[in-house]
Amino acid sequence: MAAAELRSLLDWLQTAALTLDDFGLRWCSVNDEGLQALIEGAMDNYKGINLQYNHNITASGWRCLSTSLQSERCHLEKLVLSYMDIEDDGAKVLARGLVGNKVLKYLHLCGDDEDHISITPAGWSAFSKVLCDTSTINNTYLSNHTLQELWEGQYDYWDDYYEEYEEYEEYNSIGRELVQYLQLNNDHPQHAARCKILMHHSHLDMAPLLQWELKCLPLAIGWFERAKPCTSLPISYRCESSILEESDEEFESRILTAMYQFVRGTPKKVLERRDELILVAAYDDKIAMVEEENKRLHEDVEQRDRKIAQLEERLREIAQAARNALEGEE
């Protein structure tokens, strides 16, 4: 389907009295220009788009699609791109598009036939990092906690696919982690961020919070209380198991370690603050002494002025008495 034809179709759909959630273009020979037209006219109007078996899309088209996925206008919840020979480079480009995306739940890059998969573990690892960036706690928190599926029937076929790479423990690890992140987002989206933080950050650094002294301590305790369910949440991939293999004692140890760091760091800040207050108080004392001295000098001046006024009044009285005496003698 040519780009012009696709634009005409999209324009007609927008003006027609139709309500469509999904838009399917399987086997339509959509190329990069057609994909661009689709992005401009459908990404913010439809919840699902199916582009299966469109083999004319190149790296340029994948980059354009990736950028659109990061747009706030994107309302897509399901995007089907299976049987399209995306390969590792395309997978990495699409993975970048999921950074910050909070609406897309299903991105099917493969069908239910593993013989048609063109993405190797090297490509899947890009999605693993987007779903859980372990470089820092903040990056883990900002990871994608919305995406739930990358493969139609992924949980039934994933292990069979990875048998080809079983000699590479790193690749097997990527596969297990990726499926775990997807299932975590699916089963427990409200706990996903906290669970991923606990999974990969055994030590939670409290140092950045010390600038607010004890004000953040209740917030830190509250975070651990909300994270406590993560130690017992089940994840339903192949067999029921807990997300975190961690006992109550181990979790309590996390809390105590964090609180110890918080309390240990706080006195130093408090002492520094106390020294500042002492210095300020010393300056306040000096200012008070100067003000008191100025007040005393002002009172002395006023007292001197009163005495001068009294002396002047007394001199006027003496002068008047002397004039009166002279006039009496005459």
GROMACS .gro file of C-alpha atoms in nm:
model
  330
    1MET     CA    1   0.000   0.000   0.000
    2ALA     CA    2   0.145   0.334  -0.108
    3ALA     CA    3   0.184   0.617   0.139
    4ALA     CA    4  -0.070   0.834  -0.043
    5GLU     CA    5  -0.329   0.555  -0.035
    6LEU     CA    6  -0.267   0.496   0.333
    7ARG     CA    7  -0.306   0.867   0.410
    8SER     CA    8  -0.636   0.875   0.218
    9LEU     CA    9  -0.761   0.572   0.412
   10LEU     CA   10  -0.666   0.725   0.746
   11ASP     CA   11  -0.829   1.058   0.654
   12TRP     CA   12  -1.149   0.877   0.558
   13LEU     CA   13  -1.151   0.677   0.883
   14GLN     CA   14  -1.114   0.997   1.086
   15THR     CA   15  -1.409   1.164   0.908
   16ALA     CA   16  -1.634   0.855   0.895
   17ALA     CA   17  -1.868   0.776   1.183
   18LEU     CA   18  -1.663   0.475   1.290
   19THR     CA   19  -1.517   0.374   1.624
   20LEU     CA   20  -1.213   0.150   1.579
   21ASP     CA   21  -0.973   0.047   1.850
   22ASP     CA   22  -0.753  -0.172   1.629
   23PHE     CA   23  -0.610  -0.107   1.284
   24GLY     CA   24  -0.479  -0.402   1.082
   25LEU     CA   25  -0.247  -0.382   0.780
   26ARG     CA   26  -0.120  -0.740   0.744
   27TRP     CA   27   0.042  -0.827   0.409
   28CYS     CA   28  -0.008  -0.471   0.278
   29SER     CA   29   0.348  -0.405   0.154
   30VAL     CA   30   0.381  -0.102   0.383
   31ASN     CA   31   0.721   0.065   0.337
   32ASP     CA   32   0.901   0.341   0.527
   33GLU     CA   33   0.687   0.618   0.373
   34GLY     CA   34   0.371   0.426   0.447
   35LEU     CA   35   0.484   0.370   0.806
   36GLN     CA   36   0.549   0.744   0.838
   37ALA     CA   37   0.194   0.814   0.713
   38LEU     CA   38   0.056   0.559   0.957
   39ILE     CA   39   0.245   0.716   1.246
   40GLU     CA   40   0.116   1.064   1.160
   41GLY     CA   41  -0.246   0.954   1.128
   42ALA     CA   42  -0.300   0.661   1.361
   43MET     CA   43  -0.059   0.654   1.656
   44ASP     CA   44  -0.277   0.890   1.861
   45ASN     CA   45  -0.613   0.750   1.743
   46TYR     CA   46  -0.587   0.372   1.781
   47LYS     CA   47  -0.506   0.141   2.070
   48GLY     CA   48  -0.384  -0.143   1.849
   49ILE     CA   49  -0.198  -0.166   1.516
   50ASN     CA   50  -0.108  -0.489   1.334
   51LEU     CA   51   0.169  -0.472   1.073
   52GLN     CA   52   0.251  -0.842   1.033
   53TYR     CA   53   0.430  -0.960   0.717
   54ASN     CA   54   0.525  -0.613   0.591
   55HIS     CA   55   0.885  -0.680   0.481
   56ASN     CA   56   0.959  -0.346   0.311
   57ILE     CA   57   1.025  -0.147   0.627
   58THR     CA   58   1.395  -0.061   0.677
   59ALA     CA   59   1.606   0.079   0.959
   60SER     CA   60   1.482   0.429   0.875
   61GLY     CA   61   1.124   0.320   0.937
   62TRP     CA   62   1.212   0.154   1.269
   63ARG     CA   63   1.383   0.474   1.386
   64CYS     CA   64   1.075   0.679   1.299
   65LEU     CA   65   0.850   0.431   1.479
   66SER     CA   66   1.079   0.431   1.783
   67THR     CA   67   1.062   0.810   1.807
   68SER     CA   68   0.683   0.807   1.784
   69LEU     CA   69   0.658   0.557   2.071
   70GLN     CA   70   0.829   0.810   2.295
   71SER     CA   71   0.580   1.084   2.202
   72GLU     CA   72   0.316   1.190   2.455
   73ARG     CA   73   0.066   1.165   2.168
   74CYS     CA   74   0.114   0.789   2.144
   75HIS     CA   75  -0.190   0.598   2.277
   76LEU     CA   76  -0.094   0.255   2.144
   77GLU     CA   77  -0.144  -0.033   2.384
   78LYS     CA   78  -0.070  -0.312   2.135
   79LEU     CA   79   0.168  -0.315   1.836
   80VAL     CA   80   0.216  -0.634   1.632
   81LEU     CA   81   0.536  -0.648   1.424
   82SER     CA   82   0.586  -1.025   1.394
   83TYR     CA   83   0.724  -1.199   1.084
   84MET     CA   84   0.901  -0.882   0.969
   85ASP     CA   85   1.272  -0.968   0.995
   86ILE     CA   86   1.344  -0.694   1.247
   87GLU     CA   87   1.679  -0.846   1.351
   88ASP     CA   88   1.903  -0.722   1.633
   89ASP     CA   89   1.962  -0.368   1.505
   90GLY     CA   90   1.590  -0.306   1.466
   91ALA     CA   91   1.523  -0.457   1.808
   92LYS     CA   92   1.770  -0.219   1.971
   93VAL     CA   93   1.610   0.080   1.795
   94LEU     CA   94   1.260  -0.024   1.904
   95ALA     CA   95   1.382  -0.083   2.260
   96ARG     CA   96   1.497   0.279   2.280
   97GLY     CA   97   1.144   0.384   2.191
   98LEU     CA   98   1.013   0.220   2.507
   99VAL     CA   99   1.213   0.452   2.733
  100GLY     CA  100   0.951   0.668   2.902
  101ASN     CA  101   0.657   0.496   2.728
  102LYS     CA  102   0.382   0.424   2.981
  103VAL     CA  103   0.100   0.299   2.759
  104LEU     CA  104   0.229   0.018   2.532
  105LYS     CA  105   0.163  -0.320   2.696
  106TYR     CA  106   0.202  -0.561   2.404
  107LEU     CA  107   0.482  -0.532   2.147
  108HIS     CA  108   0.476  -0.858   1.953
  109LEU     CA  109   0.800  -0.891   1.761
  110CYS     CA  110   0.763  -1.263   1.697
  111GLY     CA  111   0.480  -1.497   1.619
  112ASP     CA  112   0.411  -1.839   1.766
  113ASP     CA  113   0.665  -2.007   1.535
  114GLU     CA  114   1.023  -1.984   1.659
  115ASP     CA  115   1.156  -2.073   1.312
  116HIS     CA  116   1.072  -1.720   1.195
  117ILE     CA  117   1.253  -1.537   1.475
  118SER     CA  118   1.520  -1.298   1.347
  119ILE     CA  119   1.628  -1.157   1.685
  120THR     CA  120   1.910  -1.318   1.881
  121PRO     CA  121   1.976  -1.285   2.255
  122ALA     CA  122   2.198  -0.986   2.174
  123GLY     CA  123   1.890  -0.802   2.050
  124TRP     CA  124   1.665  -0.915   2.335
  125SER     CA  125   1.916  -0.783   2.589
  126ALA     CA  126   1.831  -0.427   2.478
  127PHE     CA  127   1.474  -0.483   2.596
  128SER     CA  128   1.599  -0.634   2.920
  129LYS     CA  129   1.788  -0.312   3.000
  130VAL     CA  130   1.489  -0.093   2.915
  131LEU     CA  131   1.266  -0.300   3.142
  132CYS     CA  132   1.519  -0.283   3.424
  133ASP     CA  133   1.818  -0.049   3.403
  134THR     CA  134   2.031  -0.159   3.695
  135SER     CA  135   2.301   0.110   3.660
  136THR     CA  136   2.155   0.319   3.944
  137ILE     CA  137   1.856   0.302   4.177
  138ASN     CA  138   1.701   0.604   4.008
  139ASN     CA  139   1.743   0.449   3.662
  140THR     CA  140   1.581   0.128   3.786
  141TYR     CA  141   1.289   0.333   3.917
  142LEU     CA  142   1.257   0.512   3.581
  143SER     CA  143   1.267   0.187   3.380
  144ASN     CA  144   0.969   0.065   3.177
  145HIS     CA  145   0.716  -0.102   3.410
  146THR     CA  146   0.431  -0.114   3.154
  147LEU     CA  147   0.536  -0.356   2.877
  148GLN     CA  148   0.400  -0.709   2.939
  149GLU     CA  149   0.460  -0.907   2.619
  150LEU     CA  150   0.724  -0.913   2.346
  151TRP     CA  151   0.625  -1.236   2.185
  152GLU     CA  152   0.290  -1.394   2.110
  153GLY     CA  153   0.295  -1.710   2.320
  154GLN     CA  154   0.633  -1.606   2.460
  155TYR     CA  155   0.609  -1.808   2.781
  156ASP     CA  156   0.543  -2.137   2.599
  157TYR     CA  157   0.816  -2.100   2.338
  158TRP     CA  158   1.089  -1.899   2.505
  159ASP     CA  159   1.273  -2.189   2.665
  160ASP     CA  160   1.270  -2.389   2.340
  161TYR     CA  161   1.417  -2.092   2.155
  162TYR     CA  162   1.698  -2.049   2.405
  163GLU     CA  163   1.806  -2.412   2.381
  164GLU     CA  164   2.000  -2.304   2.072
  165TYR     CA  165   2.212  -2.080   2.295
  166GLU     CA  166   2.228  -2.306   2.600
  167GLU     CA  167   2.609  -2.309   2.592
  168TYR     CA  168   2.605  -1.934   2.656
  169GLU     CA  169   2.510  -1.884   3.017
  170GLU     CA  170   2.496  -1.506   2.966
  171TYR     CA  171   2.230  -1.544   2.695
  172ASN     CA  172   2.027  -1.784   2.906
  173SER     CA  173   2.043  -1.534   3.191
  174ILE     CA  174   1.915  -1.258   2.962
  175GLY     CA  175   1.620  -1.474   2.859
  176ARG     CA  176   1.521  -1.561   3.215
  177GLU     CA  177   1.549  -1.202   3.335
  178LEU     CA  178   1.357  -1.062   3.039
  179VAL     CA  179   1.064  -1.298   3.086
  180GLN     CA  180   1.068  -1.230   3.459
  181TYR     CA  181   1.051  -0.852   3.406
  182LEU     CA  182   0.765  -0.887   3.158
  183GLN     CA  183   0.570  -1.116   3.388
  184LEU     CA  184   0.635  -0.887   3.684
  185ASN     CA  185   0.493  -0.592   3.489
  186ASN     CA  186   0.193  -0.808   3.399
  187ASP     CA  187   0.121  -0.963   3.738
  188HIS     CA  188   0.214  -0.679   3.975
  189PRO     CA  189   0.242  -0.344   3.791
  190GLN     CA  190   0.188  -0.145   4.111
  191HIS     CA  191   0.486  -0.317   4.277
  192ALA     CA  192   0.712  -0.357   3.970
  193ALA     CA  193   0.942  -0.060   4.034
  194ARG     CA  194   1.002  -0.144   4.401
  195CYS     CA  195   1.053  -0.515   4.325
  196LYS     CA  196   1.313  -0.441   4.058
  197ILE     CA  197   1.498  -0.208   4.296
  198LEU     CA  198   1.510  -0.476   4.566
  199MET     CA  199   1.613  -0.742   4.311
  200HIS     CA  200   1.923  -0.553   4.195
  201HIS     CA  201   2.020  -0.309   4.472
  202SER     CA  202   2.096  -0.484   4.797
  203HIS     CA  203   2.230  -0.161   4.944
  204LEU     CA  204   2.007   0.148   4.928
  205ASP     CA  205   2.221   0.459   4.962
  206MET     CA  206   2.066   0.703   5.210
  207ALA     CA  207   2.336   0.970   5.167
  208PRO     CA  208   2.137   1.185   4.917
  209LEU     CA  209   1.857   1.217   5.174
  210LEU     CA  210   2.078   1.351   5.451
  211GLN     CA  211   2.055   1.707   5.320
  212TRP     CA  212   1.700   1.713   5.457
  213GLU     CA  213   1.821   1.572   5.791
  214LEU     CA  214   1.553   1.375   5.978
  215LYS     CA  215   1.264   1.503   5.766
  216CYS     CA  216   1.307   1.218   5.514
  217LEU     CA  217   1.340   0.939   5.770
  218PRO     CA  218   0.961   0.871   5.786
  219LEU     CA  219   0.954   0.864   5.403
  220ALA     CA  220   1.236   0.608   5.393
  221ILE     CA  221   1.060   0.388   5.649
  222GLY     CA  222   0.734   0.422   5.455
  223TRP     CA  223   0.906   0.309   5.133
  224PHE     CA  224   1.028  -0.010   5.298
  225GLU     CA  225   0.682  -0.077   5.439
  226ARG     CA  226   0.531  -0.049   5.091
  227ALA     CA  227   0.809  -0.270   4.950
  228LYS     CA  228   0.756  -0.547   5.206
  229PRO     CA  229   0.498  -0.736   4.992
  230CYS     CA  230   0.765  -0.781   4.722
  231THR     CA  231   0.924  -1.056   4.933
  232SER     CA  232   0.616  -1.276   4.902
  233LEU     CA  233   0.461  -1.179   4.566
  234PRO     CA  234   0.430  -1.481   4.332
  235ILE     CA  235   0.523  -1.469   3.966
  236SER     CA  236   0.342  -1.707   3.733
  237TYR     CA  237   0.607  -1.796   3.476
  238ARG     CA  238   0.609  -2.174   3.420
  239CYS     CA  239   0.571  -2.242   3.792
  240GLU     CA  240   0.463  -2.038   4.087
  241SER     CA  241   0.760  -1.884   4.264
  242SER     CA  242   0.838  -1.572   4.462
  243ILE     CA  243   0.989  -1.272   4.290
  244LEU     CA  244   1.243  -1.231   4.567
  245GLU     CA  245   1.397  -1.531   4.736
  246GLU     CA  246   1.439  -1.335   5.057
  247SER     CA  247   1.336  -1.418   5.413
  248ASP     CA  248   1.175  -1.174   5.655
  249GLU     CA  249   1.504  -1.160   5.846
  250GLU     CA  250   1.697  -1.062   5.534
  251PHE     CA  251   1.446  -0.792   5.451
  252GLU     CA  252   1.462  -0.656   5.807
  253SER     CA  253   1.839  -0.649   5.770
  254ARG     CA  254   1.798  -0.424   5.465
  255ILE     CA  255   1.588  -0.184   5.669
  256LEU     CA  256   1.829  -0.179   5.963
  257THR     CA  257   2.126  -0.121   5.734
  258ALA     CA  258   1.954   0.173   5.565
  259MET     CA  259   1.837   0.322   5.894
  260TYR     CA  260   2.185   0.284   6.046
  261GLN     CA  261   2.336   0.473   5.755
  262PHE     CA  262   2.069   0.739   5.791
  263VAL     CA  263   2.118   0.783   6.166
  264ARG     CA  264   2.497   0.764   6.140
  265GLY     CA  265   2.503   1.036   5.878
  266THR     CA  266   2.249   1.259   6.047
  267PRO     CA  267   2.450   1.362   6.360
  268LYS     CA  268   2.727   1.500   6.142
  269LYS     CA  269   2.477   1.714   5.961
  270VAL     CA  270   2.314   1.814   6.288
  271LEU     CA  271   2.650   1.911   6.437
  272GLU     CA  272   2.736   2.114   6.132
  273ARG     CA  273   2.402   2.284   6.161
  274ARG     CA  274   2.460   2.339   6.533
  275ASP     CA  275   2.795   2.506   6.466
  276GLU     CA  276   2.624   2.733   6.217
  277LEU     CA  277   2.363   2.822   6.476
  278ILE     CA  278   2.632   2.893   6.737
  279LEU     CA  279   2.809   3.124   6.494
  280VAL     CA  280   2.484   3.300   6.416
  281ALA     CA  281   2.407   3.329   6.787
  282ALA     CA  282   2.753   3.481   6.850
  283TYR     CA  283   2.689   3.742   6.584
  284ASP     CA  284   2.346   3.803   6.733
  285ASP     CA  285   2.509   3.860   7.075
  286LYS     CA  286   2.755   4.108   6.927
  287ILE     CA  287   2.478   4.291   6.749
  288ALA     CA  288   2.276   4.300   7.071
  289MET     CA  289   2.578   4.442   7.259
  290VAL     CA  290   2.627   4.713   6.996
  291GLU     CA  291   2.259   4.799   7.006
  292GLU     CA  292   2.269   4.812   7.385
  293GLU     CA  293   2.574   5.040   7.375
  294ASN     CA  294   2.404   5.265   7.121
  295LYS     CA  295   2.098   5.277   7.342
  296ARG     CA  296   2.311   5.371   7.645
  297LEU     CA  297   2.492   5.643   7.450
  298HIS     CA  298   2.160   5.775   7.327
  299GLU     CA  299   2.033   5.787   7.684
  300ASP     CA  300   2.354   5.964   7.795
  301VAL     CA  301   2.309   6.223   7.521
  302GLU     CA  302   1.948   6.277   7.621
  303GLN     CA  303   2.049   6.312   7.989
  304ARG     CA  304   2.324   6.559   7.895
  305ASP     CA  305   2.078   6.762   7.688
  306ARG     CA  306   1.837   6.774   7.982
  307LYS     CA  307   2.111   6.896   8.218
  308ILE     CA  308   2.217   7.163   7.968
  309ALA     CA  309   1.855   7.273   7.936
  310GLN     CA  310   1.826   7.289   8.316
  311LEU     CA  311   2.147   7.493   8.342
  312GLU     CA  312   2.029   7.732   8.073
  313GLU     CA  313   1.698   7.774   8.252
  314ARG     CA  314   1.881   7.838   8.580
  315LEU     CA  315   2.107   8.099   8.414
  316ARG     CA  316   1.802   8.276   8.270
  317GLU     CA  317   1.647   8.288   8.617
  318ILE     CA  318   1.968   8.431   8.769
  319ALA     CA  319   1.993   8.692   8.494
  320GLN     CA  320   1.631   8.793   8.544
  321ALA     CA  321   1.680   8.819   8.922
  322ALA     CA  322   1.984   9.041   8.866
  323ARG     CA  323   1.790   9.275   8.634
  324ASN     CA  324   1.507   9.297   8.885
  325ALA     CA  325   1.754   9.392   9.163
  326LEU     CA  326   1.909   9.672   8.956
  327GLU     CA  327   1.572   9.816   8.867
  328GLY     CA  328   1.474   9.824   9.242
  329GLU     CA  329   1.782  10.024   9.338
  330GLU     CA  330   1.701  10.287   9.078
   0.00000   0.00000   0.00000
